[in-house]
Amino acid sequence: MIILDTTAADFADRFTALVEGRRESATDVTKGVTAIIARVRAEGEAALADLTRTLDRHDLATTGWRIDPAECAAAYAALDPDLRTALDLAATRIRAYHERQKPTDTDYTDAAGVRLGARWRAVDAAGIYVPGGRAAYPSSLLMNAIPARVAGVERLVMVTPTPDGQINPLVLAAAHLAGIDEIWRVGGAQAIAALAYGAGRIAAVDVVTGPGNAWVAEAKRQVYGVVGIDMVAGPSEIVVVADALNDPDWTAADLLSQAEHDTTTQSILFTDDADYANKVAAAVETQLKTLATAVTARIAWDTNGAIIVVESLADAAPLIDRLAPEHLQLAIDEPQAFFDRIRHAGSVFMGRHTPEAIGDYVAGPNHVLPTGRRARFASGLSVLDFMKRTSFLQLDEDALRELGPATVKLADAEGLPAHAKSVALRLRLNR
Amino acid sequence: MIILDTTAADFADRFTALVEGRRESATDVTKGVTAIIARVRAEGEAALADLTRTLDRHDLATTGWRIDPAECAAAYAALDPDLRTALDLAATRIRAYHERQKPTDTDYTDAAGVRLGARWRAVDAAGIYVPGGRAAYPSSLLMNAIPARVAGVERLVMVTPTPDGQINPLVLAAAHLAGIDEIWRVGGAQAIAALAYGAGRIAAVDVVTGPGNAWVAEAKRQVYGVVGIDMVAGPSEIVVVADALNDPDWTAADLLSQAEHDTTTQSILFTDDADYANKVAAAVETQLKTLATAVTARIAWDTNGAIIVVESLADAAPLIDRLAPEHLQLAIDEPQAFFDRIRHAGSVFMGRHTPEAIGDYVAGPNHVLPTGRRARFASGLSVLDFMKRTSFLQLDEDALRELGPATVKLADAEGLPAHAKSVALRLRLNR
């Protein structure tokens, strides 16, 4: 963890280093992923069975390729009732928030008599990757599946590795709640290849989303364009803006809630009080002593954590824009005024009683957000990622007479005479 | 050109071959592009100057790195008045259509007392690639730049190769009309690298759009994630649905207007009348005799063209969905009813007086559309490509009491105790 002070002589350089620091693991998996995709395209199911045997140590012919919906229903029924209620609340609220994202079609006729518009439709099929093992989060499954369902996707497919044949029952329960149509016990780059190109019994989909390790992320990057993908995801980050009126313990927990995800995550605090900064740093150390996820959180905090002391919190806004953080928590009295000054952030958590964790689970907005400065240009996952827009146009002879001559002029200027002719013939224009 | 009949025994196989046929050129430019990007990142401006000297045969130190806005204004002023009026009409109509795409922010408080919403903002800077030489289309510049301007992008940058120092004055005029802020005389993969990473005097942007050759397309694919890009584009295509009531000459011109773009483009006619099919095929041959772009159009039509004779036009709809064409022209009496049955198309042109060419120039909808079956999941370029959405959340203590316990339950179930703690501390919950 570093502590920076905006009044220090070397602040500009050190802050730039923080902004430009790459936390992505350097593993070069490109070639390995290319080879796996090629193999799945060439060999289909046989490649999936073989790679699953090698990497996940089970035989699909024995364990079964698919997980039965009945198994998911049973896992849901067997949940601890409080946990089931919590999961239900999450699903209901996520659905409600995403319902409002559904786009509106347009259809109008303008002064020239031209009918114009745009029509939105869901994609036919979406595939959701769900990691196996430690990072198997039911909340993540809901965050990916519910927007697809709200969009109206008819075929919702889940792929997930089941190492040694095992799967987290919580994930199955979430799959039941989200209404997944097909679950395949296949993971890794091979699962992404199967979703993009189809492989035997697994039919291809149109959009692939969901988190995964470096192999999964690279596979998504490589199939981008063959199918739609959610985004190129990197390590997660949070920026917390807190004045000295906050309990240092609350802020420390906020920073650690990001740090405990993964050793590559980043937690940054902006405060206008050097004494408060020290109190938070001390509270982090105290909490790390008892935190069950301390090993991970310690590495993330020590390696990537930062506390930045500003003279006035207003000074933080332009610095935060340079970081374009995935999560921005504003633990201050007038969070809206601060938010108004921010251009780039994936999601903003306003006020002292809005810890980021609330947004990870039950609040409603999507927790799949742009990381690694991508909030400069990218948005969180939404219903729109599972839909596409078709524009349309309708002219009658009068409207064509309005627009036709300009079209002929421009087509001729661009050296495209057949374009011009397709208009000129209909208007009996001499050219 | 092939003629298929849906009643033929081998139709299914031959249609599948048509759907799956790849028209992309096989050139493997991946490694070359990777090397160029690495070089621009390492050497900055020097790499741009050197590559421009080699590839575009001029010295940036002599010709100048930038094209002056005054030069664009002069090119606009010097246009043939009819052409200037046509370009003005195009810009005005494109702007009007895209104004309606501007998204609406949401901000509401739900029954649990939780404030939720989403805020849209433009990206700070966008870069538009404009090809040099033959494919330098002013219409394309307008279609890329105007949505960015409507979105509210503050810095709009254009890059374009100027082979031997030359540039198309029509492109300069369009740049003036679109209000481009900076024009750099740099092209190819090196220009995309400069836009994505910045290179000396060219500052990095957030989104890169615009058409280009295989090197440019591959460079965009490689920088995807560092910046946003419009899409992976491939060869263009049109599907025309026409009954025998259409003048065969009109339909032939429609098919050729696609074919004249490039040898890799594809034109497909669906008709319910075999005799009409033959008449259109004959009209194509006749028009090719005098068409100035006949060399290109002939290759495209012979290699990729198809006429598909269906028993009833209604049979065409599911076949068209498999093609998911970029352009779909419905030269029939009830185009809306037909459109209602289509799921996948980039843009639809309805009725006998709506040739696709009208959409290329002045109608208003964007002509940058998903190609090569990507209309299954992708949309045409829009204002949204130059904007991003920030979700937000605000809870007071009461609202946190509503959602907090479920969050703690789920965080504990997922093994993320700091998440749970950040909520529990605020509610003084015992865990």
Coordinates of N, CA and C in Angstrom, one line a residue, chain B residues 87-197:
Chain B
L87 N -24.5 17.2 -49.8 CA -23.8 16.9 -48.6 C -24.4 17.5 -47.4
D88 N -24.9 18.7 -47.5 CA -25.6 19.4 -46.4 C -26.8 18.6 -46.1
L89 N -27.6 18.2 -47.1 CA -28.8 17.5 -46.8 C -28.5 16.2 -46.1
A90 N -27.5 15.5 -46.5 CA -27.1 14.3 -45.9 C -26.8 14.5 -44.4
A91 N -25.9 15.5 -44.1 CA -25.5 15.8 -42.8 C -26.7 16.2 -41.9
T92 N -27.6 17.0 -42.4 CA -28.8 17.4 -41.6 C -29.6 16.2 -41.3
R93 N -29.9 15.4 -42.3 CA -30.8 14.2 -42.0 C -30.1 13.2 -41.1
I94 N -28.8 13.0 -41.3 CA -28.1 12.0 -40.4 C -28.2 12.5 -39.0
R95 N -28.0 13.8 -38.8 CA -28.0 14.4 -37.5 C -29.4 14.2 -36.8
A96 N -30.4 14.5 -37.6 CA -31.8 14.4 -37.1 C -32.1 13.0 -36.7
Y97 N -31.7 12.0 -37.5 CA -32.0 10.6 -37.1 C -31.3 10.3 -35.8
H98 N -30.0 10.6 -35.7 CA -29.2 10.2 -34.6 C -29.6 11.0 -33.3
E99 N -30.1 12.2 -33.4 CA -30.5 12.9 -32.2 C -31.5 12.1 -31.4
R100 N -32.4 11.3 -32.1 CA -33.4 10.5 -31.4 C -32.8 9.3 -30.7
Q101 N -31.5 9.0 -31.0 CA -30.9 7.9 -30.3 C -30.3 8.2 -28.9
K102 N -30.4 9.5 -28.6 CA -29.7 9.9 -27.3 C -30.5 9.3 -26.2
P103 N -29.8 8.6 -25.3 CA -30.5 7.8 -24.2 C -30.9 8.7 -23.1
T104 N -31.9 8.3 -22.4 CA -32.4 9.0 -21.2 C -31.9 8.5 -19.9
D105 N -31.5 9.4 -19.1 CA -31.0 8.9 -17.7 C -32.2 8.5 -16.9
T106 N -31.9 7.6 -16.0 CA -32.9 7.2 -15.0 C -32.5 7.5 -13.6
D107 N -33.4 7.8 -12.7 CA -33.2 8.2 -11.4 C -34.5 8.0 -10.6
Y108 N -34.6 7.0 -9.7 CA -35.8 6.8 -9.0 C -35.6 6.2 -7.7
T109 N -36.5 6.3 -6.8 CA -36.4 5.7 -5.5 C -37.5 4.6 -5.4
D110 N -37.1 3.4 -5.0 CA -38.1 2.3 -5.0 C -38.8 2.1 -3.6
A111 N -39.6 1.1 -3.5 CA -40.4 0.9 -2.3 C -39.5 0.7 -1.1
A112 N -38.3 0.2 -1.3 CA -37.4 -0.1 -0.2 C -36.7 1.2 0.2
G113 N -36.9 2.3 -0.4 CA -36.3 3.5 -0.1 C -34.9 3.6 -0.7
V114 N -34.6 2.8 -1.7 CA -33.3 2.8 -2.4 C -33.4 3.7 -3.6
R115 N -32.4 4.6 -3.7 CA -32.4 5.4 -4.9 C -31.5 4.7 -5.9
L116 N -32.0 4.5 -7.1 CA -31.2 3.8 -8.1 C -31.3 4.6 -9.5
G117 N -30.4 4.3 -10.3 CA -30.5 5.0 -11.6 C -29.3 4.7 -12.5
A118 N -29.2 5.4 -13.6 CA -28.1 5.3 -14.6 C -28.0 6.6 -15.3
R119 N -26.7 7.0 -15.5 CA -26.4 8.3 -16.1 C -25.5 8.0 -17.3
W120 N -25.9 8.6 -18.4 CA -25.2 8.5 -19.7 C -24.3 9.7 -19.9
R121 N -23.1 9.5 -20.3 CA -22.2 10.6 -20.7 C -21.4 10.2 -22.0
A122 N -21.0 11.2 -22.7 CA -20.2 10.9 -23.9 C -18.8 10.5 -23.5
V123 N -18.1 9.8 -24.3 CA -16.7 9.6 -24.0 C -15.9 10.9 -24.3
D124 N -14.7 11.0 -23.8 CA -14.0 12.3 -23.9 C -13.6 12.5 -25.4
A125 N -13.1 11.5 -26.0 CA -12.4 11.6 -27.3 C -12.7 10.4 -28.2
A126 N -13.0 10.7 -29.5 CA -13.2 9.6 -30.4 C -12.3 9.8 -31.6
G127 N -11.8 8.7 -32.2 CA -11.0 8.7 -33.3 C -11.7 8.0 -34.5
I128 N -11.7 8.7 -35.6 CA -12.3 8.1 -36.8 C -11.3 7.8 -37.9
Y129 N -11.3 6.6 -38.3 CA -10.4 6.2 -39.4 C -11.1 6.5 -40.8
V130 N -10.4 7.1 -41.6 CA -11.0 7.4 -43.0 C -9.9 6.8 -44.0
P131 N -10.3 5.9 -44.8 CA -9.4 5.3 -45.7 C -9.0 6.3 -46.8
G132 N -7.8 6.1 -47.3 CA -7.3 6.9 -48.4 C -7.7 6.3 -49.7
G133 N -7.4 6.9 -50.8 CA -7.6 6.4 -52.1 C -9.0 6.0 -52.5
R134 N -9.2 5.0 -53.2 CA -10.5 4.6 -53.8 C -11.7 4.5 -52.9
A135 N -11.4 4.0 -51.6 CA -12.5 3.8 -50.7 C -12.8 5.0 -49.8
A136 N -12.2 6.2 -50.2 CA -12.4 7.4 -49.4 C -13.8 8.0 -49.6
Y137 N -14.7 7.7 -48.8 CA -16.1 8.1 -49.0 C -16.5 9.2 -48.0
P138 N -16.8 10.4 -48.5 CA -17.3 11.4 -47.6 C -18.5 11.0 -46.8
S139 N -19.4 10.2 -47.4 CA -20.6 9.7 -46.7 C -20.2 8.9 -45.5
S140 N -19.2 8.1 -45.6 CA -18.7 7.3 -44.5 C -18.2 8.2 -43.3
L141 N -17.5 9.2 -43.7 CA -17.0 10.1 -42.7 C -18.2 10.7 -41.9
L142 N -19.2 11.2 -42.6 CA -20.4 11.8 -42.0 C -21.0 10.8 -41.1
M143 N -21.2 9.5 -41.5 CA -21.9 8.5 -40.8 C -21.1 8.1 -39.5
N144 N -19.8 8.3 -39.5 CA -19.0 8.0 -38.3 C -18.9 9.2 -37.3
A145 N -18.8 10.4 -38.0 CA -18.5 11.6 -37.1 C -19.7 12.2 -36.5
I146 N -20.8 12.2 -37.2 CA -22.0 12.8 -36.7 C -22.6 12.2 -35.5
P147 N -22.7 10.9 -35.4 CA -23.1 10.3 -34.1 C -22.2 10.6 -32.9
A148 N -20.9 10.7 -33.2 CA -20.0 11.1 -32.1 C -20.3 12.5 -31.6
R149 N -20.5 13.4 -32.6 CA -20.8 14.8 -32.3 C -22.2 14.9 -31.5
V150 N -23.2 14.2 -32.0 CA -24.5 14.2 -31.4 C -24.4 13.6 -29.9
A151 N -23.5 12.6 -29.7 CA -23.3 12.1 -28.4 C -22.7 13.1 -27.4
G152 N -22.0 14.1 -28.0 CA -21.4 15.1 -27.2 C -19.9 14.9 -27.0
V153 N -19.3 14.2 -27.9 CA -17.8 13.9 -27.8 C -17.1 15.3 -28.0
E154 N -16.2 15.6 -27.1 CA -15.6 16.9 -27.1 C -14.4 17.0 -28.1
R155 N -13.7 15.9 -28.2 CA -12.5 15.9 -29.1 C -12.7 14.8 -30.2
L156 N -12.9 15.2 -31.4 CA -13.1 14.3 -32.5 C -11.9 14.3 -33.4
V157 N -11.3 13.2 -33.5 CA -10.0 13.1 -34.2 C -10.2 12.3 -35.5
M158 N -9.6 12.7 -36.6 CA -9.6 11.9 -37.8 C -8.2 11.5 -38.2
V159 N -8.0 10.3 -38.6 CA -6.7 9.8 -39.1 C -7.0 9.3 -40.5
T160 N -6.1 9.6 -41.4 CA -6.3 9.2 -42.8 C -5.0 9.1 -43.5
P161 N -4.7 8.1 -44.3 CA -3.5 8.0 -45.0 C -3.6 9.0 -46.2
T162 N -2.5 9.6 -46.6 CA -2.6 10.5 -47.8 C -1.5 10.0 -48.7
P163 N -1.7 8.9 -49.5 CA -0.7 8.3 -50.3 C -0.1 9.4 -51.2
D164 N 1.2 9.4 -51.3 CA 2.0 10.4 -52.1 C 1.6 11.9 -51.7
G165 N 1.0 12.0 -50.4 CA 0.7 13.3 -49.9 C -0.7 13.8 -50.4
Q166 N -1.4 13.0 -51.2 CA -2.7 13.4 -51.8 C -3.8 13.0 -50.9
I167 N -4.9 13.9 -51.0 CA -6.1 13.6 -50.3 C -7.3 14.1 -51.1
N168 N -8.4 13.3 -51.0 CA -9.6 13.6 -51.7 C -10.3 14.9 -51.1
P169 N -10.4 15.9 -51.9 CA -11.0 17.2 -51.4 C -12.5 17.0 -50.9
L170 N -13.2 16.0 -51.4 CA -14.5 15.7 -51.0 C -14.5 15.2 -49.5
V171 N -13.5 14.5 -49.1 CA -13.3 14.0 -47.7 C -13.0 15.2 -46.8
L172 N -12.2 16.1 -47.3 CA -11.9 17.4 -46.5 C -13.2 18.2 -46.3
A173 N -14.0 18.3 -47.4 CA -15.2 19.0 -47.3 C -16.1 18.4 -46.2
A174 N -16.2 17.1 -46.3 CA -17.1 16.4 -45.3 C -16.5 16.5 -43.9
A175 N -15.2 16.6 -43.7 CA -14.6 16.8 -42.4 C -15.0 18.2 -41.9
H176 N -15.0 19.1 -42.8 CA -15.4 20.5 -42.4 C -16.9 20.5 -41.9
L177 N -17.7 19.8 -42.7 CA -19.2 19.8 -42.4 C -19.4 19.0 -41.1
A178 N -18.6 18.0 -40.8 CA -18.9 17.2 -39.6 C -18.2 17.8 -38.4
G179 N -17.4 18.8 -38.6 CA -16.8 19.5 -37.5 C -15.7 18.7 -36.8
I180 N -14.8 18.0 -37.6 CA -13.7 17.3 -37.0 C -12.7 18.3 -36.4
D181 N -12.2 17.9 -35.2 CA -11.3 18.8 -34.5 C -9.8 18.7 -34.9
E182 N -9.4 17.5 -35.2 CA -8.0 17.3 -35.6 C -7.9 16.3 -36.7
I183 N -7.1 16.5 -37.7 CA -6.9 15.6 -38.8 C -5.4 15.3 -38.9
W184 N -5.1 14.0 -38.8 CA -3.7 13.6 -38.9 C -3.5 12.7 -40.2
R185 N -2.4 13.0 -40.9 CA -2.1 12.4 -42.1 C -1.4 11.0 -41.8
V186 N -2.0 10.2 -41.1 CA -1.4 8.9 -40.8 C -2.5 7.8 -41.0
G187 N -2.1 6.7 -41.6 CA -3.1 5.7 -41.9 C -2.6 4.3 -41.4
G188 N -3.4 3.3 -41.8 CA -3.0 1.9 -41.5 C -3.0 1.5 -40.1
A189 N -2.5 0.4 -39.8 CA -2.5 -0.1 -38.4 C -1.8 0.8 -37.5
Q190 N -0.8 1.6 -38.0 CA 0.0 2.5 -37.2 C -0.9 3.7 -36.7
A191 N -1.9 4.1 -37.5 CA -2.8 5.1 -37.1 C -3.7 4.6 -36.0
I192 N -4.2 3.4 -36.1 CA -5.0 2.8 -35.0 C -4.3 2.7 -33.7
A193 N -3.0 2.3 -33.8 CA -2.2 2.2 -32.6 C -2.0 3.6 -32.0
A194 N -1.8 4.6 -32.8 CA -1.6 5.9 -32.3 C -2.8 6.4 -31.6
L195 N -4.0 6.1 -32.1 CA -5.3 6.5 -31.5 C -5.5 5.8 -30.2
A196 N -5.1 4.5 -30.1 CA -5.4 3.7 -28.9 C -4.4 4.1 -27.8
Y197 N -3.2 4.2 -28.1 CA -2.1 4.4 -27.1 C -1.6 5.8 -27.0

